[in-house]
PDB file of C-alpha atoms in Angstrom:
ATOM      1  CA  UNK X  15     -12.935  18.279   8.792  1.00  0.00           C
ATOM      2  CA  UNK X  16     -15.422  16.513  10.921  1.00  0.00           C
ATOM      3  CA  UNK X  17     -13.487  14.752  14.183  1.00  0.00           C
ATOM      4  CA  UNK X  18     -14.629  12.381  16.972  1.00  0.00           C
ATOM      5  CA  UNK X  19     -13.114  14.486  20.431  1.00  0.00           C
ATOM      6  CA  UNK X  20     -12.676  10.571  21.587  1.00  0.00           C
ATOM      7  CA  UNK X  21     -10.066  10.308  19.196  1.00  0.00           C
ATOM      8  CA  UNK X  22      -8.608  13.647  19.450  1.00  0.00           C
ATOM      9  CA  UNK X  23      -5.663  13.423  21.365  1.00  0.00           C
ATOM     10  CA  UNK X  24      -3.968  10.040  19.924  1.00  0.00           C
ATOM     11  CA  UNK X  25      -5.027  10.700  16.504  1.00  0.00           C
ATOM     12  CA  UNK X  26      -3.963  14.378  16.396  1.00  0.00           C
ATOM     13  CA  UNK X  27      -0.796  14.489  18.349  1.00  0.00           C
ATOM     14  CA  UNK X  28       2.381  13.992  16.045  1.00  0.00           C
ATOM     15  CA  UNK X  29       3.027  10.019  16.288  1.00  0.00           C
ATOM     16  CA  UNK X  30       4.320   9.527  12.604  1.00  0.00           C
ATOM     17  CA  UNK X  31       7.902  10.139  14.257  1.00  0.00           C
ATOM     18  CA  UNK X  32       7.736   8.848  17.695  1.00  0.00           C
ATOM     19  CA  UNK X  33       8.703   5.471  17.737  1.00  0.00           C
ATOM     20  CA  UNK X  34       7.607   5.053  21.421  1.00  0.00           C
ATOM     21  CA  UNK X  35       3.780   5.417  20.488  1.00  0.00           C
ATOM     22  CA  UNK X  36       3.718   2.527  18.196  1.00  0.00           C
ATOM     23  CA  UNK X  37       3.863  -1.180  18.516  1.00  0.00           C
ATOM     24  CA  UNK X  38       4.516  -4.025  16.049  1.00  0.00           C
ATOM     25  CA  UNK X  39       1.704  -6.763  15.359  1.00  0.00           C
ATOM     26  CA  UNK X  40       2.636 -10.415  15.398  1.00  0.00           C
ATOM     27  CA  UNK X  41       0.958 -12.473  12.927  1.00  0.00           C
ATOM     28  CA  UNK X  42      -0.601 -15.705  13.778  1.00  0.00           C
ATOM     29  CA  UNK X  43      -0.028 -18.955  11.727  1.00  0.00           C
ATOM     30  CA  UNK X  44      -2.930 -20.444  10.342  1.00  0.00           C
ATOM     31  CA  UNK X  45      -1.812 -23.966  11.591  1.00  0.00           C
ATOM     32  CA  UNK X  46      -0.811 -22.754  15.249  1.00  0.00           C
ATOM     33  CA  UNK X  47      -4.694 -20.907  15.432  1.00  0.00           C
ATOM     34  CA  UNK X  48      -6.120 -24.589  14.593  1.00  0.00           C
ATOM     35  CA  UNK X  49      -4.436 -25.815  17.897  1.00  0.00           C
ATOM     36  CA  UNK X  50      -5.725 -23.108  20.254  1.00  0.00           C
ATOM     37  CA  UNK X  51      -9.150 -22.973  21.326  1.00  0.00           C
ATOM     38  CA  UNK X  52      -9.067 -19.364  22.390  1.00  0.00           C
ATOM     39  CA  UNK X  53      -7.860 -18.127  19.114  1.00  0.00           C
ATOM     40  CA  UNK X  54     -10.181 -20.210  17.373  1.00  0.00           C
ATOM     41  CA  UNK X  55     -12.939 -18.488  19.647  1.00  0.00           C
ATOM     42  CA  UNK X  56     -11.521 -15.063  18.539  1.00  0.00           C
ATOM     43  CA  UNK X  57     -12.100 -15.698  14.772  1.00  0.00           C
ATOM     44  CA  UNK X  58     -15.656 -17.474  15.239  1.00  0.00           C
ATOM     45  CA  UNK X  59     -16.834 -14.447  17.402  1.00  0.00           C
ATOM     46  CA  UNK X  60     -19.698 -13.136  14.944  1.00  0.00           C
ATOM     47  CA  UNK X  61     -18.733  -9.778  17.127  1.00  0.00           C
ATOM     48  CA  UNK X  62     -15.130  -9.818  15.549  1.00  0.00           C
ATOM     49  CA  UNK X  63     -14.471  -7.079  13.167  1.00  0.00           C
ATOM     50  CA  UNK X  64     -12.014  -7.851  10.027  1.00  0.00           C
ATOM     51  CA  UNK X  65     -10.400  -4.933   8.639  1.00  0.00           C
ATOM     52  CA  UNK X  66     -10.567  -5.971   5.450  1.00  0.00           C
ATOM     53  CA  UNK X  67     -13.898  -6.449   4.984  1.00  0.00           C
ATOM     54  CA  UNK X  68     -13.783  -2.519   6.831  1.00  0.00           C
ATOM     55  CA  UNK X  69     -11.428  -0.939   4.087  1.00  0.00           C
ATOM     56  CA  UNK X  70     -13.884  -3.088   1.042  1.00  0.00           C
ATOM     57  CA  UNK X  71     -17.446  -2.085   2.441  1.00  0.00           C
ATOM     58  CA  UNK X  72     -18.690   1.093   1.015  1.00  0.00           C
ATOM     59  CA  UNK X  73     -20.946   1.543   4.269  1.00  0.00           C
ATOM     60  CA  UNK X  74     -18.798   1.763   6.286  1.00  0.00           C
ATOM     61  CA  UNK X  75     -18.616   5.171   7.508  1.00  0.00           C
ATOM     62  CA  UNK X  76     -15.031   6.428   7.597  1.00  0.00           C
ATOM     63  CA  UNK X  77     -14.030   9.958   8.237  1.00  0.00           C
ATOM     64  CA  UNK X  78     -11.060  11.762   7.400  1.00  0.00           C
ATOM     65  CA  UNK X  79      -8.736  14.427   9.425  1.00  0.00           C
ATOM     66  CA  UNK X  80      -5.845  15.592  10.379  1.00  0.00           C
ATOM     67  CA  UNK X  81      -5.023  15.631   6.526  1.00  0.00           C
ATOM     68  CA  UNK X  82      -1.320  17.439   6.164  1.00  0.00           C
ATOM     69  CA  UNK X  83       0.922  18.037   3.276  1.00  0.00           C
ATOM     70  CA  UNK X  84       4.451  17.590   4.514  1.00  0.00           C
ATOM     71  CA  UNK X  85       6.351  18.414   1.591  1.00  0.00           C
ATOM     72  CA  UNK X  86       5.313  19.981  -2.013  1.00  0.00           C
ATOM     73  CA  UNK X  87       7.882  20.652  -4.354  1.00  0.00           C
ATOM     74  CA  UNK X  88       6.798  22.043  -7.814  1.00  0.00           C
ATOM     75  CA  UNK X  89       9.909  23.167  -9.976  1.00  0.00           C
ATOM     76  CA  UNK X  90      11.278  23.257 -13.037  1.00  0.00           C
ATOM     77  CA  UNK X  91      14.596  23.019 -12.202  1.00  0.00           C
ATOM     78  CA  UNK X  92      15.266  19.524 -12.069  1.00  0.00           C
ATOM     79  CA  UNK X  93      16.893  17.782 -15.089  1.00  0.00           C
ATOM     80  CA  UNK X  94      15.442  14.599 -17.044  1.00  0.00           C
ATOM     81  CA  UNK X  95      16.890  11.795 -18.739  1.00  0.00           C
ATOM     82  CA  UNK X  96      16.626  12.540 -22.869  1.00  0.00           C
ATOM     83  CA  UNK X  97      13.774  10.492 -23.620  1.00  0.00           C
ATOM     84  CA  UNK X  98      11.808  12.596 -21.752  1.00  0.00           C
ATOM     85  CA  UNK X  99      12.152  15.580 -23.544  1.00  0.00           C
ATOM     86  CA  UNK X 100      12.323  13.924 -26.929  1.00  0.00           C
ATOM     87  CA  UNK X 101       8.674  12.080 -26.110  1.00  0.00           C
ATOM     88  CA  UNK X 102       7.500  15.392 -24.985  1.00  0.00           C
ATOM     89  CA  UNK X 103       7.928  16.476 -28.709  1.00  0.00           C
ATOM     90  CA  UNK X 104       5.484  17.019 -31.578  1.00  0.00           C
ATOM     91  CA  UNK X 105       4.955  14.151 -33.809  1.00  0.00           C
ATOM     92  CA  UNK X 106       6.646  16.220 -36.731  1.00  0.00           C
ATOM     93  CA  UNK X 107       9.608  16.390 -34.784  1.00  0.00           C
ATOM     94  CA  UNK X 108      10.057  13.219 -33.465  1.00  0.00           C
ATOM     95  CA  UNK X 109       9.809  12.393 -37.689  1.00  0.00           C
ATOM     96  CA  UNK X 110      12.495  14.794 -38.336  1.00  0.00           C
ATOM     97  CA  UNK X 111      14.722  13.781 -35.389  1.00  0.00           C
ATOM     98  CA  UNK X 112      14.346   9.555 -34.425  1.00  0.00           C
ATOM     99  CA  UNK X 113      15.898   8.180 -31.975  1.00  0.00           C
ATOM    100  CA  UNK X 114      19.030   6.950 -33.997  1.00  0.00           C
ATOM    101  CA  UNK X 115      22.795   7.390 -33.986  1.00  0.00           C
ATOM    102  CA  UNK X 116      23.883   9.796 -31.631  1.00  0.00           C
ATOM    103  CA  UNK X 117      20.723  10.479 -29.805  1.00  0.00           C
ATOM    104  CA  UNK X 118      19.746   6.894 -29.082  1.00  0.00           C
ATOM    105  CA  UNK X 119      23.413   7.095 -26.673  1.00  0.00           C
ATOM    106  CA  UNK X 120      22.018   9.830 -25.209  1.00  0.00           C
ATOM    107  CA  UNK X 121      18.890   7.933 -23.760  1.00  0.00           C
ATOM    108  CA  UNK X 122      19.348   8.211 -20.416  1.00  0.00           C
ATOM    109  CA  UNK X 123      21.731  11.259 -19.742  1.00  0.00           C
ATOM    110  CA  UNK X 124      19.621  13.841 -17.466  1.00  0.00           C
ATOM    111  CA  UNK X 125      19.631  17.606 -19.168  1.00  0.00           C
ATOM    112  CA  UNK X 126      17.230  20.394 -18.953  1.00  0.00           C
ATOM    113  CA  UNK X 127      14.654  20.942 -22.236  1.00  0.00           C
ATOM    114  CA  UNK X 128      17.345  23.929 -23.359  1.00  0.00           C
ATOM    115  CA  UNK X 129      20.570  21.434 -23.454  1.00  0.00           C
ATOM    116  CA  UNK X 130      17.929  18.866 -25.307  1.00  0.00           C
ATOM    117  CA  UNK X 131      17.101  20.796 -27.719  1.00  0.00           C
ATOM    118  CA  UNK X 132      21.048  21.797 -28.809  1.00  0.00           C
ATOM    119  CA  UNK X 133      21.271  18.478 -28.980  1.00  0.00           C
ATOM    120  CA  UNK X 134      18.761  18.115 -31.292  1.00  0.00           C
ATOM    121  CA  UNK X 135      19.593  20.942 -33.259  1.00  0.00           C
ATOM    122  CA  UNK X 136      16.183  22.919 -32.743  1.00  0.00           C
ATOM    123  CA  UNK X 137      14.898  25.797 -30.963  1.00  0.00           C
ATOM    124  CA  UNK X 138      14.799  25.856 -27.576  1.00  0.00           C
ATOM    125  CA  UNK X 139      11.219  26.898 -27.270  1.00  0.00           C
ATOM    126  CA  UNK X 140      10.371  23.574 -29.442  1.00  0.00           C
ATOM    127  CA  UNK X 141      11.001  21.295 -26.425  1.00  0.00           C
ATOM    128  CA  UNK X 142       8.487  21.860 -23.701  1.00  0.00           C
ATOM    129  CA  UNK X 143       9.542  22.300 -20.155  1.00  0.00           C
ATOM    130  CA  UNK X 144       7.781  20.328 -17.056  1.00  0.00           C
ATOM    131  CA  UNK X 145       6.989  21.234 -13.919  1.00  0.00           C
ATOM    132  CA  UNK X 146       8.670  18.752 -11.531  1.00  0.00           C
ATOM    133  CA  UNK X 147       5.817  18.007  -8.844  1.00  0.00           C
ATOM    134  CA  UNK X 148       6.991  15.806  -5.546  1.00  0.00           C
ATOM    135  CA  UNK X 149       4.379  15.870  -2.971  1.00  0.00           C
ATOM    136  CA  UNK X 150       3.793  13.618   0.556  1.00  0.00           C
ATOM    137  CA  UNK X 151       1.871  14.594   2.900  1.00  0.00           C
ATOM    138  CA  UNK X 152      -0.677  12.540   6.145  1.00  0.00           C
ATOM    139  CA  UNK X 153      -3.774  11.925   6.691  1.00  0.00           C
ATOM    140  CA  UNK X 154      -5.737  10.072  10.004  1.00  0.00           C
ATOM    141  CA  UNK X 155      -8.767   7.952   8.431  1.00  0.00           C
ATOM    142  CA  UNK X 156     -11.254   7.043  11.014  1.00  0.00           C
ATOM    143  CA  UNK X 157     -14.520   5.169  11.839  1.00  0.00           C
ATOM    144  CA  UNK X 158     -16.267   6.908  14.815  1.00  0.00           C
ATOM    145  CA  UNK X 159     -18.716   4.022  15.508  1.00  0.00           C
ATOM    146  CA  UNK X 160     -16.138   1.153  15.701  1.00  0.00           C
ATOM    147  CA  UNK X 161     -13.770   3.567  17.183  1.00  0.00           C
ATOM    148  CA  UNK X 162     -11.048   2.300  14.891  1.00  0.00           C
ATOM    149  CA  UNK X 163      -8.312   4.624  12.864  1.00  0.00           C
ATOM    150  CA  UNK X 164      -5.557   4.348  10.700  1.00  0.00           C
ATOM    151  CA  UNK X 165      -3.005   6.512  10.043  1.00  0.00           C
ATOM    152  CA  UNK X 166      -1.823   6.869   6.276  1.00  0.00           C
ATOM    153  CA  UNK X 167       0.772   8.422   3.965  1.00  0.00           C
ATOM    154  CA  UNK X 168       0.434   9.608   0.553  1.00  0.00           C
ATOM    155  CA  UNK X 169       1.903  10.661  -2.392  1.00  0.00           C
ATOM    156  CA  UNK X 170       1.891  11.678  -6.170  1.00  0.00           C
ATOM    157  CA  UNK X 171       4.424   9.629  -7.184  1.00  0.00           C
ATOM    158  CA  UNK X 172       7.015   6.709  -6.147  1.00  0.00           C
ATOM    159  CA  UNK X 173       9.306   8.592  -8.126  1.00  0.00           C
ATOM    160  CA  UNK X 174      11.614  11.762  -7.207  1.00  0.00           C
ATOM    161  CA  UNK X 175       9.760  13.731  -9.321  1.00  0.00           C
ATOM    162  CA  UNK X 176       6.494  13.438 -11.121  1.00  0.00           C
ATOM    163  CA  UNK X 177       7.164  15.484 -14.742  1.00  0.00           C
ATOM    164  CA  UNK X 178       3.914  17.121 -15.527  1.00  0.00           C
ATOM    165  CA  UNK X 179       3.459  19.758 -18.648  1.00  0.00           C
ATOM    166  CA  UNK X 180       1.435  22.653 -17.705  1.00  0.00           C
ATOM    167  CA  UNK X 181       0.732  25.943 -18.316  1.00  0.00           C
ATOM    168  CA  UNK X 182       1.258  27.102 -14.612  1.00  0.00           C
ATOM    169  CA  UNK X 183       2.706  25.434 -11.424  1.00  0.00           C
ATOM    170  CA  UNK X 184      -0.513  25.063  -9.722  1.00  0.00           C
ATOM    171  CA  UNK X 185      -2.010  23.482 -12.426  1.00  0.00           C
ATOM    172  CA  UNK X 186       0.992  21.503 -12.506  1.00  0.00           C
ATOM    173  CA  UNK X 187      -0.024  20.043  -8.381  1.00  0.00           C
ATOM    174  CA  UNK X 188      -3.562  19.590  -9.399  1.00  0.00           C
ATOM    175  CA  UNK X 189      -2.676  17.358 -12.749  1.00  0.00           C
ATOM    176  CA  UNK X 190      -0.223  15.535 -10.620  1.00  0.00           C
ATOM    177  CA  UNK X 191      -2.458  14.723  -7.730  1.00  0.00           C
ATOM    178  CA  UNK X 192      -5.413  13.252 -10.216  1.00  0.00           C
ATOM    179  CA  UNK X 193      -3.211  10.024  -9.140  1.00  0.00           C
ATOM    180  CA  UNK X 194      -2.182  10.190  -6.211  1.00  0.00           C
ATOM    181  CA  UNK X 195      -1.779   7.211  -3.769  1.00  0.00           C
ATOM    182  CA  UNK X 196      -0.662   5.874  -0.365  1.00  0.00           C
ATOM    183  CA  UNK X 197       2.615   4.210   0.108  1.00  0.00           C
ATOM    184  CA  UNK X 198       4.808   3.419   3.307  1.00  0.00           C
ATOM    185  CA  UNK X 199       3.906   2.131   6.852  1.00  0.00           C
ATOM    186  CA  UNK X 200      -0.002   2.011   8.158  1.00  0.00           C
ATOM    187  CA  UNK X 201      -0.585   2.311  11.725  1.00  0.00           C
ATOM    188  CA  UNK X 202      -4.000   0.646  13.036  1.00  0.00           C
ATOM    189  CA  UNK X 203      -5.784   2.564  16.152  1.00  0.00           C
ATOM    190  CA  UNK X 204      -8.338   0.079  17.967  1.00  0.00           C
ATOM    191  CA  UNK X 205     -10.353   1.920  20.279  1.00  0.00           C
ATOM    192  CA  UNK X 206     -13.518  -0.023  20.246  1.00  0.00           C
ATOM    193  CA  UNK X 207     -15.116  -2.775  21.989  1.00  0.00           C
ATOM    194  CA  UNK X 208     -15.216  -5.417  20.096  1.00  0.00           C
ATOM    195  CA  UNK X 209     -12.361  -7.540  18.584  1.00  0.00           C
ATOM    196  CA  UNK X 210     -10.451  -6.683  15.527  1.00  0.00           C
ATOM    197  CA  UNK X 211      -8.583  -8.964  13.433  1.00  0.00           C
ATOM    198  CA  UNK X 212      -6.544  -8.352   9.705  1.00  0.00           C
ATOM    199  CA  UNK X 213      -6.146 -11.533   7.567  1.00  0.00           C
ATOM    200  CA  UNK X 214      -3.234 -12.410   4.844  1.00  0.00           C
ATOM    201  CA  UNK X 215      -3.666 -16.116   4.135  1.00  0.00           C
ATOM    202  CA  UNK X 216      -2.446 -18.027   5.397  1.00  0.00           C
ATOM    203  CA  UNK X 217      -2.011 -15.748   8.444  1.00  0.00           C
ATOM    204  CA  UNK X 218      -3.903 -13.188  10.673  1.00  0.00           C
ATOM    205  CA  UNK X 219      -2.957 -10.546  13.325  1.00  0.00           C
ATOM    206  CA  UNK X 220      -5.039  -9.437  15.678  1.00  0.00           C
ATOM    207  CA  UNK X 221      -4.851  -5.507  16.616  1.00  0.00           C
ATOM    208  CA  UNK X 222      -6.245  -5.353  20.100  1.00  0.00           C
ATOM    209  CA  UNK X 223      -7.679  -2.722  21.836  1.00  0.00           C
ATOM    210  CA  UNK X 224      -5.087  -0.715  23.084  1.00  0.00           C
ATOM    211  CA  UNK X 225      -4.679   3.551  23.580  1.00  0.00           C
ATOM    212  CA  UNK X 226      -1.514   3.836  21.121  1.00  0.00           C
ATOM    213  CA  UNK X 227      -1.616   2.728  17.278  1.00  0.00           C
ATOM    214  CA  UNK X 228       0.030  -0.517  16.133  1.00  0.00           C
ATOM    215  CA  UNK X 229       2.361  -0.986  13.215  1.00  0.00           C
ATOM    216  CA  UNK X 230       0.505  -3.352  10.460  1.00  0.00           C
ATOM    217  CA  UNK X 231       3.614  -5.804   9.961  1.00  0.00           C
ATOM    218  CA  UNK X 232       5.085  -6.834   6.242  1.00  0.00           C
ATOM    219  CA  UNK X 233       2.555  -8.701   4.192  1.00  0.00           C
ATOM    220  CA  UNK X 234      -0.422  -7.141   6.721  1.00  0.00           C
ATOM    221  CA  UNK X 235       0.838  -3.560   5.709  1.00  0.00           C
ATOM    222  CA  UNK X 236       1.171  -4.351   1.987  1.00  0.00           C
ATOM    223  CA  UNK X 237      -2.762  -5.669   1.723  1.00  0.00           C
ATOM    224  CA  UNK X 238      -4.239  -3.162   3.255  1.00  0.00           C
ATOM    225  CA  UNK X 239      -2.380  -0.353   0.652  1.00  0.00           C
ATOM    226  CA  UNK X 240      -3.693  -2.811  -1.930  1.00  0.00           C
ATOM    227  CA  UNK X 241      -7.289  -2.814  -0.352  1.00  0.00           C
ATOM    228  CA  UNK X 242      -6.981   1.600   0.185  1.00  0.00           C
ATOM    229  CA  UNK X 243      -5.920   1.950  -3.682  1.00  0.00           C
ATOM    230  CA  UNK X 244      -9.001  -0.631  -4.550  1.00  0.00           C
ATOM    231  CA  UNK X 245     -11.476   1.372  -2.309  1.00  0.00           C
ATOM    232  CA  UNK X 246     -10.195   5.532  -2.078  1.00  0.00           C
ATOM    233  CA  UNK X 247     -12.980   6.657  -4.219  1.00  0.00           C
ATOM    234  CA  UNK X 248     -15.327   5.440  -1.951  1.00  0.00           C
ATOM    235  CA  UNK X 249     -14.112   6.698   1.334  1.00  0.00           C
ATOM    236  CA  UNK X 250     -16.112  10.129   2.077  1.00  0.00           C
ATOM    237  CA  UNK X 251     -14.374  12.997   1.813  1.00  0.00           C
ATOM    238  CA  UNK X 252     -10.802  11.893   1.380  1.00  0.00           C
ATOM    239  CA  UNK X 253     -10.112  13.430  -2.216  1.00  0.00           C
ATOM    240  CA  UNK X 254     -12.246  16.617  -0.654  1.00  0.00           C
ATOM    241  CA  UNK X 255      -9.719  16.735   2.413  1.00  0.00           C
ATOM    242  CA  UNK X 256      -6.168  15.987   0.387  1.00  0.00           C
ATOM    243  CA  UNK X 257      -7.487  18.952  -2.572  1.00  0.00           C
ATOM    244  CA  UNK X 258      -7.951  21.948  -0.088  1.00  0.00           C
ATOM    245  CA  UNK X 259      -4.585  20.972   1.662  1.00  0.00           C
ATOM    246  CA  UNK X 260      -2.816  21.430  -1.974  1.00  0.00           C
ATOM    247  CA  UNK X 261      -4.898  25.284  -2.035  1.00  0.00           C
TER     248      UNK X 261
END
């Protein structure tokens, strides 16, 4: 992928584990920013940037790299609870074998699709087995003319495993990944000149410009995964970047 060479060396080096390359924002009460004519300067600068409006506007130019899977586990190994299986049956048998008596106790005990369908009485090539899909991976998301980054996780599923009912395993990654989406801690890189602010009413934080990426505290962190879900189709090259990483 396309990189800026001024980012290079704090984006690519491996900072998701150091805890020494990182800082936690403070947010600023609304009520304390009223009383304090330098902060009140800082949010009527017209040259302050707000990352939210960043992560909403389509034109803004971001770039992605440094895009890694960390783990991808794809297996059929992995037992489910019984209502899996059972839902994964044809209409006709889910007719000839409701969720009643016996089975209805059975609702949440894990088995594989062979032990499900002794319990139901059927062949075992009647109950269709998943592929269990589980991947994370990371990704650096960056805007070359602000000189601002963020560094992201993602994943295809909240869940342990994501059960998916394929043909083959790889078809199995790609159906899982049509959803994927980013969870856990962001990390905010402010390299540029001008002044760059988050807002969560009633509070803001300001991210200021500093060589080493800053931890987007609690409520800060949470709204800008809401505004990344909200705006991922739009950022260039970001569903191109994640696919050939899954090859």
């Amino acid at each position: 992928m396309t990189s800026d060479t001024s980012f290079r060396t704090p984006i690519s080096s491996p900072e998701y584990t150091d805890p020494n390359a990182t800082a936690t924002l403070e947010s600023v009460p609304a009520d304390e920013a009223n009383q304090n004519s330098v902060t009140n300067s800082l949010l009527a600068d017209p040259n302050t940037l707000i990352l939210n409006e960043l992560l909403s506007d389509k034109e803004t130019p971001w770039q992605v790299h440094n895009c890694k899977i960390v783990d991808k586990s794809v297996t059929q190994d992995q037992l489910l609870p019984f209502i899996y299986h059972h839902d994964a049956l044809s209409e006709e048998l889910k007719q000839l074998h409701p969720l009643t008596g016996s089975l209805l106790k059975q609702f949440q005990t894990p088995m594989s699709a062979q032990q499900a369908a002794e319990l139901l009485g059927i062949d075992a090539a009647l109950v269709p087995t998943p592929w269990m899909v589980k991947i994370t991976g990371t990704l650096v998301m960056f805007c070359e003319r602000l000189q601002i980054a963020l560094r992201l996780k993602f994943t295809n599923t909240a869940k342990d495993y994501d059960p998916v009912y394929t043909t083959t395993a790889d078809q199995a990654i790609q159906a899982s990944m049509q959803d994927w989406h980013f969870y856990g801690d962001i990390f905010v890189l402010n390299k540029g000149s001008k002044p760059l602010i988050m807002t969560a009413d009633p509070d803001w934080i300001e991210i200021p410009q500093l060589p080493e990426y800053q931890l987007l505290p609690g409520e800060f962190g949470l709204a800008a995964l809401a505004l990344l879900e909200d705006n991922k189709s739009h950022i260039t090259n970001l569903q191109e970047a994640i696919s050939q990483r899954l090859v």
